[in-house]
CSV table of C-alpha atoms and ligand atoms in Angstrom, one decimal:
chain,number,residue,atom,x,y,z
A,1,UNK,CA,0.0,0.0,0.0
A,2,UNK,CA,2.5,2.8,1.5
A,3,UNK,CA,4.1,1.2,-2.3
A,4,UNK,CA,1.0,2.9,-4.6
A,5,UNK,CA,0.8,6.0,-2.2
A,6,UNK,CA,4.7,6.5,-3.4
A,7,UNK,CA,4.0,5.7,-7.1
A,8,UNK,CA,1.3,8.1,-7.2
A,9,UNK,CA,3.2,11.2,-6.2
A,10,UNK,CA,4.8,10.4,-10.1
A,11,UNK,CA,1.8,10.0,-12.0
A,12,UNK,CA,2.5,12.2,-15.0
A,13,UNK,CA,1.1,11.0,-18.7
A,14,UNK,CA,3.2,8.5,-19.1
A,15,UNK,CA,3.4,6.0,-15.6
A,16,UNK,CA,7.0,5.2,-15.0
A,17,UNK,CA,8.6,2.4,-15.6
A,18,UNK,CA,8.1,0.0,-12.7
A,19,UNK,CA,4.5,1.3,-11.6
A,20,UNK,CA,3.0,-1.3,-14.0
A,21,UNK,CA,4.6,-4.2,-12.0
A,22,UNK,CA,3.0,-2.8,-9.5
A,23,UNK,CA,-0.5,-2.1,-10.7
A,24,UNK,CA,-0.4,-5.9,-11.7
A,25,UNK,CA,1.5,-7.7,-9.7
A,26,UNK,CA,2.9,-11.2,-10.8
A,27,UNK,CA,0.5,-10.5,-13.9
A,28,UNK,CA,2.6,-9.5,-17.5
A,29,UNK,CA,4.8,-7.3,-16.5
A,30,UNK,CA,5.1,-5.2,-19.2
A,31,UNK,CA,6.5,-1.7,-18.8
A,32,UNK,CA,3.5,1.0,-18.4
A,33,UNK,CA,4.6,2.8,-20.9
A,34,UNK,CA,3.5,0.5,-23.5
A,35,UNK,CA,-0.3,0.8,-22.2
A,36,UNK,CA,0.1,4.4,-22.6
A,37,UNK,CA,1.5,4.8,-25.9
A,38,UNK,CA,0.0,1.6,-27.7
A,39,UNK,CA,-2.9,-0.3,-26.9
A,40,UNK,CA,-2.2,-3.0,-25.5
A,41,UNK,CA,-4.7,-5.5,-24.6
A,42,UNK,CA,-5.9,-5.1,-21.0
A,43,UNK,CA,-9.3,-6.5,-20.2
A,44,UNK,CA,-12.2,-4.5,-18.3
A,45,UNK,CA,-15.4,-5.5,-16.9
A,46,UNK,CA,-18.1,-4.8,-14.6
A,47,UNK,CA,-21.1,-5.8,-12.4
A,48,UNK,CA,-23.9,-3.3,-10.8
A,49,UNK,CA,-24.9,-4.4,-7.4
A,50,UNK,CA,-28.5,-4.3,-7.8
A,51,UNK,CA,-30.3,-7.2,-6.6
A,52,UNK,CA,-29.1,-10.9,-6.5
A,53,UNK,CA,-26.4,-12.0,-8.8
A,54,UNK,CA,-27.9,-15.4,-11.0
A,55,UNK,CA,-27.1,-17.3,-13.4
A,56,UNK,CA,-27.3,-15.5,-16.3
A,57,UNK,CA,-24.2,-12.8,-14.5
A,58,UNK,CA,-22.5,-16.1,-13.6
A,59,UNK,CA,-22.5,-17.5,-17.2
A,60,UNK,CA,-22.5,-14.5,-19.3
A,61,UNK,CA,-19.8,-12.5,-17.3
A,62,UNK,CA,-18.6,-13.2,-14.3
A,63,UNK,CA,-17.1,-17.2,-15.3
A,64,UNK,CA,-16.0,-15.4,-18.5
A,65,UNK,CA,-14.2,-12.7,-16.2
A,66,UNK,CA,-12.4,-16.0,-14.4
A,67,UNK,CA,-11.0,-17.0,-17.3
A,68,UNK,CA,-9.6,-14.1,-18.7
A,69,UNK,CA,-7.0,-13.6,-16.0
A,70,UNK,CA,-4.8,-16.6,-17.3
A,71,UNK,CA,-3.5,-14.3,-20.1
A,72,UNK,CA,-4.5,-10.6,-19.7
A,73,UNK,CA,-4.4,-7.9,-17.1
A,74,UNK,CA,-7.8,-7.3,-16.0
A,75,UNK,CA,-9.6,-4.8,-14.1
A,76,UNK,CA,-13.1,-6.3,-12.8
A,77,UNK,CA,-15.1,-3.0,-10.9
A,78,UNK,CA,-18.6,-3.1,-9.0
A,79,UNK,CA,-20.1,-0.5,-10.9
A,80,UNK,CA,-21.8,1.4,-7.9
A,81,UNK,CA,-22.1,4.7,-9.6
A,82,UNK,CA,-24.8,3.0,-12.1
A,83,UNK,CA,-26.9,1.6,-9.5
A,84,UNK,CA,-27.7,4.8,-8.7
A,85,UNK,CA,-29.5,5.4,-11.8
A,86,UNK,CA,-32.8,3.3,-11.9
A,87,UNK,CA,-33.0,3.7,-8.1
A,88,UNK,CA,-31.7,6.4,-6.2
A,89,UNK,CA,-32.1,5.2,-3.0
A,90,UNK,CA,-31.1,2.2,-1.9
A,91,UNK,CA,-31.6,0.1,1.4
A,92,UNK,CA,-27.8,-1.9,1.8
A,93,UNK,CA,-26.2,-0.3,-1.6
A,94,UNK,CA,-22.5,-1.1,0.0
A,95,UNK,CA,-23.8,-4.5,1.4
A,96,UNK,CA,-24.6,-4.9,-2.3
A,97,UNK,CA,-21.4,-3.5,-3.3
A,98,UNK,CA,-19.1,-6.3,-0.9
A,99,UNK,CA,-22.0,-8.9,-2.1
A,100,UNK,CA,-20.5,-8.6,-5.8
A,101,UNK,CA,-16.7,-8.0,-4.9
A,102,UNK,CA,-17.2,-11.5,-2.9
A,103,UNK,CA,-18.8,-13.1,-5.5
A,104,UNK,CA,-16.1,-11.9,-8.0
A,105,UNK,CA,-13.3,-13.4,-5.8
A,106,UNK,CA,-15.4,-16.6,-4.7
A,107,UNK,CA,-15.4,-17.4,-8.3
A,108,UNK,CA,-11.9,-17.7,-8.9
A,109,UNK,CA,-10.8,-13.7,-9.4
A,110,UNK,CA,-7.3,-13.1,-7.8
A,111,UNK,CA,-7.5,-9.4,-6.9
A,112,UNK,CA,-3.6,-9.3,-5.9
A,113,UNK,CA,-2.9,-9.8,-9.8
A,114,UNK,CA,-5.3,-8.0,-11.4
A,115,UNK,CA,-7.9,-5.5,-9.7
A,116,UNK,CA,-11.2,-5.8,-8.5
A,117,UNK,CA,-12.7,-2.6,-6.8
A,118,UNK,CA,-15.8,-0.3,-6.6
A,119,UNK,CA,-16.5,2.5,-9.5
A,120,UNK,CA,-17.1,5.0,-6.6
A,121,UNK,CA,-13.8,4.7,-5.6
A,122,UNK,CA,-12.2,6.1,-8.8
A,123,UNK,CA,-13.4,9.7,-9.5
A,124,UNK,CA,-12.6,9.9,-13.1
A,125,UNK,CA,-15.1,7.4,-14.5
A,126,UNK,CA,-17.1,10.4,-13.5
A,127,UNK,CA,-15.0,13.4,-14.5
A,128,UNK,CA,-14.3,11.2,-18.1
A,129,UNK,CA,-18.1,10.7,-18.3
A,130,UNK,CA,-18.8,14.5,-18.7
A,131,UNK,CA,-16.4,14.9,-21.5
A,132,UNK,CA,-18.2,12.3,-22.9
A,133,UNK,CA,-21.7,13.5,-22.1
A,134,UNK,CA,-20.0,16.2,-24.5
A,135,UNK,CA,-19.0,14.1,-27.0
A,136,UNK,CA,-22.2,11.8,-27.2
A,137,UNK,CA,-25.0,13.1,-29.6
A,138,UNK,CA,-28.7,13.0,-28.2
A,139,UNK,CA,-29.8,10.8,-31.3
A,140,UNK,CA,-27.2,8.1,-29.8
A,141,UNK,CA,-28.3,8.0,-26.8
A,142,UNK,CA,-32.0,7.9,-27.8
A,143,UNK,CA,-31.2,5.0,-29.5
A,144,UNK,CA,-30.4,2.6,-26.7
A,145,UNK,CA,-33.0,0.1,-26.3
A,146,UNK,CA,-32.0,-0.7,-22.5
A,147,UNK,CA,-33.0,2.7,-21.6
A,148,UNK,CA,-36.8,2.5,-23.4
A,149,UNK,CA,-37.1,-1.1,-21.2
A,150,UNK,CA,-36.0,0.7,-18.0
A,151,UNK,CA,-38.4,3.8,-18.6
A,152,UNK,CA,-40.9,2.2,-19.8
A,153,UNK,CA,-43.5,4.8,-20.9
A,154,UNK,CA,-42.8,7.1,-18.0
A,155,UNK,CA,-39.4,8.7,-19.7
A,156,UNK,CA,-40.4,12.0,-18.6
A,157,UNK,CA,-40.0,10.5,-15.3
A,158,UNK,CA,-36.8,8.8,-15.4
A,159,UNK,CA,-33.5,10.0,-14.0
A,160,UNK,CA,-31.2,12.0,-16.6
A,161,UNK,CA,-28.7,9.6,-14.9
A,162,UNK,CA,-30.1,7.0,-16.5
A,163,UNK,CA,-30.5,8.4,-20.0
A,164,UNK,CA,-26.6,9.3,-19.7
A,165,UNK,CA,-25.8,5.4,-18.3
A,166,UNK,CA,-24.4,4.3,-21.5
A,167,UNK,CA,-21.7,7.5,-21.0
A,168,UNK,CA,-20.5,6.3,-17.7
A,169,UNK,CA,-20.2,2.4,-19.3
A,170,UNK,CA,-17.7,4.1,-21.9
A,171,UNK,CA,-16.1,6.2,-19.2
A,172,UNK,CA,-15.4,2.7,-16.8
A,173,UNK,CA,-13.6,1.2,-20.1
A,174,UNK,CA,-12.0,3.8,-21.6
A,175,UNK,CA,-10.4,5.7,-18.6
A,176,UNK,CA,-8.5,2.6,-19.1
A,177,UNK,CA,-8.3,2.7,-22.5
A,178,UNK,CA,-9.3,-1.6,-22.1
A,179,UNK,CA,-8.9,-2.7,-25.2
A,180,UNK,CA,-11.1,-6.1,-24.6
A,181,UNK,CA,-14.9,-6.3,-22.4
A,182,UNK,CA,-16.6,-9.4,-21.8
A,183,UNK,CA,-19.8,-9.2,-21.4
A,184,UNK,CA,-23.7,-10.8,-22.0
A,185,UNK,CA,-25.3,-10.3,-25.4
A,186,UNK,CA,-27.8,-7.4,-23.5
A,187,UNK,CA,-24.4,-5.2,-23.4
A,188,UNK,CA,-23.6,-5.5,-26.7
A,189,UNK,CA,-25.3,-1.7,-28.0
A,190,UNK,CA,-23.9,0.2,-24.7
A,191,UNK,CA,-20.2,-1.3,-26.4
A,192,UNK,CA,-21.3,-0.5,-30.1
A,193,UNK,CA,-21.7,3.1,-28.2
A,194,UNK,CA,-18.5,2.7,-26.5
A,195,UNK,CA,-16.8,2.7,-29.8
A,196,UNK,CA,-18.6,5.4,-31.5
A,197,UNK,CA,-18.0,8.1,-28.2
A,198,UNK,CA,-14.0,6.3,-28.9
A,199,UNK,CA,-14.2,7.0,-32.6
A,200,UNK,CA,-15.6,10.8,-32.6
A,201,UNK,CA,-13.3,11.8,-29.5
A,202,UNK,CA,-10.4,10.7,-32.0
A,203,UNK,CA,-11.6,12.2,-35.4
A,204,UNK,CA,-12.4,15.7,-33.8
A,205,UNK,CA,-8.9,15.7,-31.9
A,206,UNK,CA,-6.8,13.9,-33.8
A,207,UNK,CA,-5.1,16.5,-34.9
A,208,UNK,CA,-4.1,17.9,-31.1
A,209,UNK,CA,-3.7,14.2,-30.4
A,210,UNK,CA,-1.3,14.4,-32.5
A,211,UNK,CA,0.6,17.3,-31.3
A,212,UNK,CA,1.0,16.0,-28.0
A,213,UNK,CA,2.3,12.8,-29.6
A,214,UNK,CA,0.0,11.0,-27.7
A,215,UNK,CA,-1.8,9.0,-29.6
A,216,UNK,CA,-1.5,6.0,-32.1
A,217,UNK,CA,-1.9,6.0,-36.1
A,218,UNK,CA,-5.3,4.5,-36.9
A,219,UNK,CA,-7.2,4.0,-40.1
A,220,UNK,CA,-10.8,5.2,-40.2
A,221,UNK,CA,-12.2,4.1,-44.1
A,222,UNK,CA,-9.3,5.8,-46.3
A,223,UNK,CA,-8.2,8.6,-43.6
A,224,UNK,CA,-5.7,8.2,-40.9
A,225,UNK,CA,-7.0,9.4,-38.0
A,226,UNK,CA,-4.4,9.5,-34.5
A,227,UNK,CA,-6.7,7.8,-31.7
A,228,UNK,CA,-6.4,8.6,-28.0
A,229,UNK,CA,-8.9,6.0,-27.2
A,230,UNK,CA,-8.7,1.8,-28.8
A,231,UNK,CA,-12.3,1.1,-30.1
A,232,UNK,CA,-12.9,-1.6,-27.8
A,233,UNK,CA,-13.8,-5.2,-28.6
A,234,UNK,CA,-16.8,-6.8,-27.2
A,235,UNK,CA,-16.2,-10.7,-26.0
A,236,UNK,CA,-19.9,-12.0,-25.8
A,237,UNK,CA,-19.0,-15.7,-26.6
A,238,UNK,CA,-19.9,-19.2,-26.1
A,239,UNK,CA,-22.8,-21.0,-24.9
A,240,UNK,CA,-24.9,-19.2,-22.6
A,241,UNK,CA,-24.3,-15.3,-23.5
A,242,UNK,CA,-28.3,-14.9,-22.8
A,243,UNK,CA,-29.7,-16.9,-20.1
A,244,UNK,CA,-33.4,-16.9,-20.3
A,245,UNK,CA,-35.9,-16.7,-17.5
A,246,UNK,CA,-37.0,-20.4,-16.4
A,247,UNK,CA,-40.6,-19.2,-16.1
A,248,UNK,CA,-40.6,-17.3,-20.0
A,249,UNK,CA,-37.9,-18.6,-22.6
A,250,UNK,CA,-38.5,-15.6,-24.3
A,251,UNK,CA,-37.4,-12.9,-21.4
A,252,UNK,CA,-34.0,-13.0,-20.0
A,253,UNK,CA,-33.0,-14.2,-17.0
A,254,UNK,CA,-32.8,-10.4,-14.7
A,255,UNK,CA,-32.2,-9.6,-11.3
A,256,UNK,CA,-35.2,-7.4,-11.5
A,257,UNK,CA,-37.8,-9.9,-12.5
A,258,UNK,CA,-40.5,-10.2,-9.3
A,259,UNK,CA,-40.5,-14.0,-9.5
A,260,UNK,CA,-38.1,-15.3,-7.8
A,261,UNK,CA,-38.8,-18.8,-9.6
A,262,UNK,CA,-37.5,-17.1,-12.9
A,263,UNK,CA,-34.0,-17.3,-11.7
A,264,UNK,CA,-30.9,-19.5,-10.0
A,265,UNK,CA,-29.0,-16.9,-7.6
A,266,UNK,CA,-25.8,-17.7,-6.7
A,267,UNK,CA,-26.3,-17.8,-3.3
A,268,UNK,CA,-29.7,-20.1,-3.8
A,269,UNK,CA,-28.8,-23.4,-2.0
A,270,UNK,CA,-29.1,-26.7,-3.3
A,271,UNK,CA,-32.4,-27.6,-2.7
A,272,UNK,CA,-33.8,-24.2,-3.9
A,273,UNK,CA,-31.4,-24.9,-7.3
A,274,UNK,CA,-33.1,-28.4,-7.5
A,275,UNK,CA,-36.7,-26.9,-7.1
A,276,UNK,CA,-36.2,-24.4,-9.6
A,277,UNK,CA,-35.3,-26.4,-11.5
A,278,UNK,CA,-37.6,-28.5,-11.7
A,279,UNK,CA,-40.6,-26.2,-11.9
A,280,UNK,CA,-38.6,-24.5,-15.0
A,281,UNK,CA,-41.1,-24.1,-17.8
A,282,UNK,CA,-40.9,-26.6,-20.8
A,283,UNK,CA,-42.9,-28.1,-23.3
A,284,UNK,CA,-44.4,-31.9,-23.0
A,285,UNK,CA,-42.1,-33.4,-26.0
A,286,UNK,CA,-38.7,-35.2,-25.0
A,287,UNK,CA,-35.9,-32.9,-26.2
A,288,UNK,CA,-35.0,-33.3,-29.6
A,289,UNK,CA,-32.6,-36.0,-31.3
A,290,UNK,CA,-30.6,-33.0,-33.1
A,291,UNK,CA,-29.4,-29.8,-32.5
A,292,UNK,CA,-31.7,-28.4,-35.5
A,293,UNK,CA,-34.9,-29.5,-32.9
A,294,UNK,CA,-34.4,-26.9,-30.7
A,295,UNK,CA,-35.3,-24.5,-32.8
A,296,UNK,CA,-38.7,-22.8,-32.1
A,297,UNK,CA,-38.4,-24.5,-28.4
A,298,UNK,CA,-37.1,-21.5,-26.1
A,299,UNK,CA,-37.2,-23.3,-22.8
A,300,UNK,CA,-35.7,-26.3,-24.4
A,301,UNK,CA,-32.9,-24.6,-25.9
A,302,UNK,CA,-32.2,-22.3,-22.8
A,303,UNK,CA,-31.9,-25.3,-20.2
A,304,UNK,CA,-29.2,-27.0,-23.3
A,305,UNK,CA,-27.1,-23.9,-23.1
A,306,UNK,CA,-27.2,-23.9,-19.3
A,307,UNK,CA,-26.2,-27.1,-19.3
A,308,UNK,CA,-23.5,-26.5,-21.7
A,309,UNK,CA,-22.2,-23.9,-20.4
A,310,UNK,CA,-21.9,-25.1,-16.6
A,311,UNK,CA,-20.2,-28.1,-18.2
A,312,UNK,CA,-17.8,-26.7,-20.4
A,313,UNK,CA,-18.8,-28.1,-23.1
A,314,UNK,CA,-21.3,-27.6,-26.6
A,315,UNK,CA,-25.2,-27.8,-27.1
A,316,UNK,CA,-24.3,-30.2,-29.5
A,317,UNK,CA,-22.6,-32.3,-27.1
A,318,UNK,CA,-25.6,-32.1,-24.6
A,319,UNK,CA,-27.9,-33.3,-27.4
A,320,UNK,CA,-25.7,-36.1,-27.8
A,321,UNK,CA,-25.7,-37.1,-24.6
A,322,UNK,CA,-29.1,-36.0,-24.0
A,323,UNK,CA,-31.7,-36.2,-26.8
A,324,UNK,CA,-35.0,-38.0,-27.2
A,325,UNK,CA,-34.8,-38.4,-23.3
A,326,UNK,CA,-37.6,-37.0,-21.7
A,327,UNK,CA,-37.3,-33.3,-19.0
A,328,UNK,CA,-37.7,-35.7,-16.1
A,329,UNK,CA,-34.7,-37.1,-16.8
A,330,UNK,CA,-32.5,-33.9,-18.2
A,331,UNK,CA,-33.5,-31.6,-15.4
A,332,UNK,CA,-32.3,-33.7,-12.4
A,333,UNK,CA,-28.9,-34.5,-14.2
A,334,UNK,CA,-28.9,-30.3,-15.2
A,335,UNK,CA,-30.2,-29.9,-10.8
A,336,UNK,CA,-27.1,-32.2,-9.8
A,337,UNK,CA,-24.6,-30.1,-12.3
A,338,UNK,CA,-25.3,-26.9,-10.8
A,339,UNK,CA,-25.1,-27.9,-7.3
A,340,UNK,CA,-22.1,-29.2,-8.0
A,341,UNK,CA,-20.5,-25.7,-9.7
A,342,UNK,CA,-22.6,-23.1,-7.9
A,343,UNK,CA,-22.3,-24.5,-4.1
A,344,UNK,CA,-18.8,-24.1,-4.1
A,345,UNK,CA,-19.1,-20.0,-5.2
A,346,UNK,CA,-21.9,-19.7,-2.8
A,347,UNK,CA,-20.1,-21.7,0.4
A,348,UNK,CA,-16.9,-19.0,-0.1
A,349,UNK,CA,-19.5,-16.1,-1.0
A,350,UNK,CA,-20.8,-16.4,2.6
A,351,UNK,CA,-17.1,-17.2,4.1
A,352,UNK,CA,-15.9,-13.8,2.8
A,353,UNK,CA,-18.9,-11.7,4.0
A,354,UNK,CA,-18.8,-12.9,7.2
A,355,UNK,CA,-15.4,-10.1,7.0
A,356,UNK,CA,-16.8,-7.2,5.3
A,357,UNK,CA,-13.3,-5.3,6.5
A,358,UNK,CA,-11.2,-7.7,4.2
A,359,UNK,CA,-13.3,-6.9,1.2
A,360,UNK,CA,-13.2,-3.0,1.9
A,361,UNK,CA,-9.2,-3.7,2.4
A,362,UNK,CA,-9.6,-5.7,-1.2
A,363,UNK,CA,-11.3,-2.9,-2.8
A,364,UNK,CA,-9.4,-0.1,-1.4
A,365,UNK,CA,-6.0,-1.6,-2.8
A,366,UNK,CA,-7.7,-2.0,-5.7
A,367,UNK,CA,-8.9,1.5,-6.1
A,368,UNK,CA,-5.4,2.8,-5.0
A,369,UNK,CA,-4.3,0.9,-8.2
A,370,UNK,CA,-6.8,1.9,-10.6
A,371,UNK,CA,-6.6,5.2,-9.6
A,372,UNK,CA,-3.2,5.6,-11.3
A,373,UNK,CA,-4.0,4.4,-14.5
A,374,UNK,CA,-7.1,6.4,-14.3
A,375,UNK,CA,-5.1,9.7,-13.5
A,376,UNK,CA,-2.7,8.9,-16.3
A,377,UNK,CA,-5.4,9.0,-18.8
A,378,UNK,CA,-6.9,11.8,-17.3
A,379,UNK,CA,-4.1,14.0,-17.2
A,380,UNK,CA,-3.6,13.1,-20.7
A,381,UNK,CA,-7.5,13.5,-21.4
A,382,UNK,CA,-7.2,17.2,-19.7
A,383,UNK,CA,-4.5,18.5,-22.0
A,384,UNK,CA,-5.8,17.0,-25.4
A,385,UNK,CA,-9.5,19.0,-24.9
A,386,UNK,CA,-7.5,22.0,-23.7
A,387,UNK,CA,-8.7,22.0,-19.6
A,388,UNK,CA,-6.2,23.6,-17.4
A,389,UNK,CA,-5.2,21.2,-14.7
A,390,UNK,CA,-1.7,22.4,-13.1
B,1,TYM,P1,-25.4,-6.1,-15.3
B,1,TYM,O1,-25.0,-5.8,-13.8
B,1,TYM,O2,-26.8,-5.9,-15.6
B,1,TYM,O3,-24.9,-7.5,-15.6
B,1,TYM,C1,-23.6,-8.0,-15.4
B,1,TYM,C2,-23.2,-8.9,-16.5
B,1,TYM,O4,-24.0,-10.0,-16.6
B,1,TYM,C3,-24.5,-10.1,-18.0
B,1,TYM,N1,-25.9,-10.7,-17.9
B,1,TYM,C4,-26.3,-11.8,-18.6
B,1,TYM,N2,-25.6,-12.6,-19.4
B,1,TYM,C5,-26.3,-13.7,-19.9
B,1,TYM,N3,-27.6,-13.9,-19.6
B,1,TYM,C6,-28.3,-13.0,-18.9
B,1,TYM,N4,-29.6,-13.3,-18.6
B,1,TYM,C7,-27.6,-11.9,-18.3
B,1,TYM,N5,-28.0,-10.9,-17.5
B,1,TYM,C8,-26.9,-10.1,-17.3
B,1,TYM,C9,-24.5,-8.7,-18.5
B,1,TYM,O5,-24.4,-8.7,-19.9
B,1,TYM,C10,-23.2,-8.2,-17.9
B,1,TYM,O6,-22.1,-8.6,-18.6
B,1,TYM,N6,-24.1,-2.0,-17.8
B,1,TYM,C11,-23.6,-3.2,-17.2
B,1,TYM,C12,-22.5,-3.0,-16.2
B,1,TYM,C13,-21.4,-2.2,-16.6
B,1,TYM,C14,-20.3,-2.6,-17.5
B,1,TYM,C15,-19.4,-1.5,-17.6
B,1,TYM,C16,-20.0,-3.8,-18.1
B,1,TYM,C17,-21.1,-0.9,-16.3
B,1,TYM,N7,-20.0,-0.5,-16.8
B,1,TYM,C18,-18.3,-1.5,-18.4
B,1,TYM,C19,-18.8,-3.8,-18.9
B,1,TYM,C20,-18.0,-2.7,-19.0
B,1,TYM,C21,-24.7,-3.9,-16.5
B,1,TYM,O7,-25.7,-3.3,-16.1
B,1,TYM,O8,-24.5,-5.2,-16.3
């Protein structure tokens, strides 16, 4: 710790050599400079603590998140600052908070090599989110679909913080300048947004960019344009990048849905798995023989990709194993399979929140060490729009 405190006094645009090894300890050790002056892949992600985590975070993100860490740097945050938006106030919002950083770490997240730490913490995801509120256009925003499901048909009613949500989702990655974001398929337009605020921010500076030899040489149709900011790849991959609602294959699985049938939570125990299981909507035929039969069967198909994804393995490989048997024999086997990986995550969940003071110490070092990379791009951010900051 008293470490970071020391590095921080040097924070200029480019981090000194060394800081990175201390940023990411025992990670890749590359020299900081090179995140600065190229873009060098570094992977970014984040949660909202809003309700219970399920399933669908589990399988879409968070295992994703897991598995990342073998060959990247990777900065995992509890994005606190968006729960704010639907709902202002909240009744345990840092309960919440510790709830997601322990479910981060239970599943396999080592925040001594990369960093895990809440949004809150860092101050310019905000102060990067009002250049961006700048450099967003209204139509853009208008455009995001999550925003007319949250509103609903009150919009006059909803928070302006919530209209401006998918600014702060391209402030969290870009501040720093992450060049990769896994995420679920329902993320995918706030990261086609991410890389249009990335894009404009480069064309209508490039040319200071450039000046302050800051940026790197990249090709926009036949122009060359120098970019601050990497237009960031979205990783939405593999088997279960939508988990659907057991009560409606056509809805997705959602921490706000009322029933609480509709979902597996990570901390559900194995019992309640086993019932929910069970009760999960389907229709009366046995599942099909080939992958092609799932088609036009949403409850079908969404229990296969469960069951493929807990396992590690292919909806085709599922239907091998699995088809022309009827549900009463799939959905114990699928019960007994998420027992087996989910118990585990939710046994250390409720280990490490029985010490709420080791999480804060876990997110605090990991603020301390996002912070810096933060300020770097800041300071750097400052100078290219032309705000005075020393
Ligand atoms: P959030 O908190 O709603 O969800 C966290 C992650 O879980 C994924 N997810 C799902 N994946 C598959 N099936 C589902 N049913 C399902 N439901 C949720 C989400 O796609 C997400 O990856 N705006 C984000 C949080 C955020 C963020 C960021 C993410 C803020 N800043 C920067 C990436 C980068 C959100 O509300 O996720």
């Amino acid at each position: 710790m008293g470490e970071c405190a020391a590095a921080r006094e040097n924070v200029n645009p480019i981090l000194p050599t060394g800081v990175r090894e201390i940023i990411f300890p025992g990670a890749l050790h590359q020299p900081i400079e090179d995140i600065m002056a190229e873009f060098q892949k570094l992977v970014f992600s984040g949660v909202q603590p809003t309700g219970n985590l399920h399933l669908g975070n589990y399988l879409g993100a968070i295992r994703k998140f897991v598995a990342l860490q073998k060959d990247n740097d990777c900065i995992y945050c509890v994005v606190d600052e968006h729960a704010l938006t639907a709902q202002l106030v909240h009744e345990d919002l840092r309960g919440q908070t510790r709830a997601i950083a322990a479910a981060y770490i239970a599943s396999g997240i080592d925040p001594k090599k990369h960093i895990v730490f809440n949004q809150s913490r860092v101050m310019q995801h905000a102060e990067l989110t009002w250049i961006f509120n700048c450099v967003a256009r209204m139509g853009w925003l208008n455009r995001m679909t999550q925003f007319k499901e949250k509103a609903g048909k009150d919009r006059e009613n909803a928070s302006v913080g919530l209209f401006t949500y998918p600014d702060l989702m391209a402030a969290d990655i870009l501040v720093y300048r992450a060049t990769h974001v896994p995420v679920g398929d329902d993320q995918k337009q706030h990261l086609e947004l991410t890389r249009d605020i990335a894009q404009k921010f480069n064309n209508d500076f490039s040319k200071r960019i450039a000046e302050l030899g800051v940026g790197v040489e990249m090709a926009v149709g036949e122009e060359k344009v120098n970019g601050y900011f990497p237009l960031t790849e979205p990783l939405i991959e593999g088997e279960a990048t939508r988990v659907m609602s057991l009560r409606d294959g056509s809805k997705k699985m959602s921490k706000s849905d009322p029933s609480d049938l509709s979902r597996i939570n990570l901390t559900d125990d194995a019992d309640a798995i086993a019932r929910k299981i069970k009760k999960a909507k389907t229709d009366p035929e046995p599942l099909p023989s080939e992958l092609t039969g799932l088609k036009d069967r949403p409850e079908a198909q969404n229990l296969v990709g469960i069951y493929a994804a807990l396992a590690d393995t292919t909806k085709e490989k599922v239907i091998a194993e699995f088809g022309s048997r009827q549900f009463s024999v799939f959905k114990p086997a699928l019960a007994d399979l998420a027992v087996e990986k989910l118990a585990p995550i939710a046994a250390e969940m409720r280990r490490l929140m029985a010490d709420p003071a080791h999480i804060d110490a876990v997110l605090r070092d990991g603020g301390e060490r996002a912070g810096m990379l933060a300020e770097a791009t800041m300071k750097t951010v400052r100078r290219i729009v032309g705000l005075l900051d020393d």
